[in-house]
Amino acid sequence: MRVLVADIGGTHVKLMHSGGPEARKFDSGDGFTPAQVVAGINAHTADWQYDVVTLGIPSPVLRGKVMEEPWNLGKGWVDFDWAAALGKPVKILNDAAMQALGSDEGGRMLFLGLGSGLGTALVDDGRVVPLELAHLPFKDQTFEDLLGQRGLKALGEDRWRAVVLEGAELLRAAVAAEYIVICGGNVRLFDQLPPRMRRGGNDKAFEGGFRAWDAAESIVAGGSPLRSLAAFAPREPLRDLFAQDPDRARRFFVAVGKHLFIDYSKNLVTDDSMRALVELARKTGVETLRDRMFAGDPINSTEHRAVMHVALRNRSARPMPVNGRDVMPDVNAALDHIRAFAEAVRHGKWLGYTGLRITDVVNIGIGGSDLGPAMAVDALRPYTLDGPRVHFVSNVDGNHLADTLRTLHPATTLFTIASKTFTTQETMANARSARAWFLSRAKDEAAIAKHFVAISTNAREVTAFGIAAENMFVFWDWVGGRYSLWSSIGLPIALAVGYGHFEQLLDGAHEMDEHFRTAPIEQNAPMLLGLLGVWYASVLGAESHAVLPYEQHLQRLPAFLQQLEMESNGKRVDRDGKPVESHTSPVVWGEPGTNGQHAFFQLLHQGTRLISADFLVGIHSHDGLPDHHRLLVANCIAQTEALMRGKTEAEARAELEAQGLSGAALTQLVPHKVFPGNRPSTTIVYRKLGPRTLGMLLALYEHRVFTMGAVWNINSFDQWGVELGKQLAKTIEGDLGGTRPAAGHDASTNRLIDLARERE
Ligand code: F6P
């Protein structure tokens, strides 16, 4: 939830929102009305996004209602309908109460604002208790007479200080507060304060405005913990946070083993934000759900299935139970099958029907039965040189298959038909066409056994297709499609890079699993990345997340992650079927650097949207070419620095002046040369992209997705959203083959069907 805070004072209205550190203000003054405040807010926040508003008003406020007209502004404040005028939920606080809430450090606190008058408020365990103590009698006058500006003038500084301390202690005892915070312009006159009294920052009003929603939510039992997080957004730009805190890059950094390093210091977070996110993970039971996953509980609740891809790469001797039965013997048998077959093909022991070696493998599958292996084979290209060429066909668009087969020969081509269900329309259509292509040359059904193997959980459909049981590589319903590259679905990887490298991939994933299973949240890399994902999607309102590998071999990683994240967490109801309270999965997209720099990075640097980004880069490369890798790494690091720092107007101006520009030309160009900066990124650094590192990286992302789904309380392991289109496609396929004009749909759909049949 994004909050706008307006701190309404006698001379200015100051504004800030959850989306960024920049504060704005406009003039107020004598006679100022609520309608003018609304107009000012609308005029000054047109480019800000927020869901709710907090107003701090210099007047007594009870249960969110203004009780008296403010003495230093105009009329019409009592009974004004702020929510209707602003079109958003609004919380109203007394201005001192808002500042008090921002200064709160827990317990029961009395707040005294020492300005021209005396502001008072009590905050009890995060909840504001309205108080108007200023007009109570004190030494024959009132507290305000003596503690306010008039008292200072009348008493002189020394006596005034003593009277303030005496009065404050009286008030503290009266309201049974544990400590006092004093604030306001005259606080500067105190050098030292007694115990139980401390100085508050005059800038705390905004903090209180954000926390107003936090406090409200924590009072309403069952309120979403996510809603309260906006209060923990940094109020200063990253550039300043780095300048103030030389230790920041060291603290916001996590290493997993000796190969993977994550710098998350360039994210829009402070220590407070990270503490709040870690607390969020605790409150929402991320660790419990993780433990249930590793224990084989059926956490895929709509399909009543365990989620056990971690068993596929369990390299320890630990049993992995599903429904009380250890699945490791089955997993190891399936791995043996992959090993034996991959080695036979790669070493020329498995030959085609004419006795020739297999030179090309075509994997036919889609979604999880394609993206994982296709991405991994690309990622491990330097390890593929001594194996068969492996191609991937997924699209039902016949061009994909036709283009792939054009240069291949049936006698030396092996097809791996990969489908968990073995009913997926696209895969089956491609598999049938591949078989027809093969038989048109081989002319012998018996030859199929040498050239077609199946990877599936569905033995019945595999046999019905004509593939013998011994040529079927199995996996199980507790492996989700998008989590399946570690299973028999990884056969094309083993064929391409060899079983030894495939095992190293599993080793790397297992190392990450162990880290995810055992590291405390504060140092748990996937959990931290997941929490940052929630932070941007649900709290700061980012719509999308960019994945930017500075590694050509990871060019298919963004596509793989699109399925992993968006199919897992693109959900609108929680595990109980109730609508979720915030946005879930962001749109995931990306391209390898440096290509992206010359395409869409303009928008990242100077566009209007908040986009979180992951930069991935290796310390070493396989390229063997002089200088290229240094250029690549320099670009990667430079982009993260540029996004974070930006370039201020003054810097842009100075730069242009140094180039000799002046006058109108200078003024005109400056705004175009400004980079707002403060744009977040995470940098994931690995030593060198090999199978083990790849396994770690992919498991890192899997568990990031897990963490996000757990916080949102959604089922990350089903995908009902893909079904409707599949259903309708079947009907429309029938319509396309029919002879009568299409009539069973809306006008647009009917017309498109007729157009496709060339009936229009
Ligand atoms: O349509 C979505 C989906 O079910 C994915 O979840 C899955 O990875 C893909 O289709 C392929 O499914 P299968 O492996 O059963 O062919």
XYZ file of N, CA, C and O and ligand atoms in Angstrom, residues 366-369 418-422 424 427 481-482 563 567 719 722 726, ligand 1:
88
model
N 7.127 -28.170 -24.561
C 6.775 -26.744 -24.458
C 6.687 -26.363 -22.986
O 6.531 -27.239 -22.127
N 6.779 -25.084 -22.703
C 6.716 -24.617 -21.309
C 7.855 -25.232 -20.513
O 9.010 -25.222 -20.929
N 7.519 -25.828 -19.387
C 8.543 -26.413 -18.534
C 9.271 -27.577 -19.191
O 10.366 -27.950 -18.762
N 8.672 -28.148 -20.209
C 9.324 -29.271 -20.884
C 10.226 -28.795 -22.014
O 10.699 -29.595 -22.833
N 9.134 -34.615 -24.867
C 9.078 -34.279 -23.451
C 7.739 -33.649 -23.110
O 7.419 -32.563 -23.582
N 6.975 -34.353 -22.299
C 5.701 -33.778 -21.849
C 5.284 -34.497 -20.583
O 5.125 -35.719 -20.583
N 5.112 -33.720 -19.535
C 4.708 -34.332 -18.262
C 3.395 -35.096 -18.446
O 3.250 -36.230 -18.032
N 2.447 -34.451 -19.100
C 1.117 -35.075 -19.269
C 1.045 -35.966 -20.496
O 0.213 -36.859 -20.579
N 1.861 -35.702 -21.478
C 1.834 -36.349 -22.806
C 0.483 -36.158 -23.490
O 0.036 -36.992 -24.283
N -0.280 -32.582 -24.148
C -0.225 -31.172 -24.556
C -0.310 -31.066 -26.078
O 0.475 -31.675 -26.816
N 2.782 -30.152 -28.278
C 3.841 -31.160 -28.261
C 3.416 -32.391 -29.047
O 4.200 -32.956 -29.824
N 6.015 -28.706 -13.783
C 6.637 -28.549 -15.104
C 7.787 -27.561 -15.096
O 8.873 -27.823 -15.601
N 7.560 -26.388 -14.506
C 8.592 -25.332 -14.541
C 9.724 -25.584 -13.554
O 10.659 -24.791 -13.487
N 8.393 -17.960 -17.113
C 7.488 -19.046 -16.729
C 7.579 -19.307 -15.230
O 6.572 -19.443 -14.543
N 4.121 -17.900 -14.071
C 3.177 -19.016 -13.977
C 3.016 -19.420 -12.502
O 1.951 -19.860 -12.080
N -1.392 -23.864 -11.980
C -1.394 -22.934 -13.118
C -2.728 -22.994 -13.840
O -2.786 -23.218 -15.031
N -3.837 -21.157 -17.307
C -3.500 -21.496 -18.699
C -4.608 -22.332 -19.347
O -4.557 -22.613 -20.540
N -6.709 -22.898 -23.569
C -6.580 -24.245 -24.169
C -7.955 -24.774 -24.557
O -8.154 -25.314 -25.644
O 0.235 -24.807 -20.291
C 1.041 -24.739 -19.186
C 1.773 -26.015 -18.932
O 0.956 -26.896 -18.274
C 3.043 -25.743 -18.153
O 2.822 -25.650 -16.806
C 3.883 -26.894 -18.546
O 5.227 -26.675 -18.254
C 3.599 -26.940 -20.020
O 2.230 -26.625 -20.116
C 3.884 -28.260 -20.691
O 3.171 -29.298 -20.121
P 3.548 -30.798 -20.425
O 4.920 -31.029 -19.912
O 2.518 -31.614 -19.710
O 3.481 -30.987 -21.917
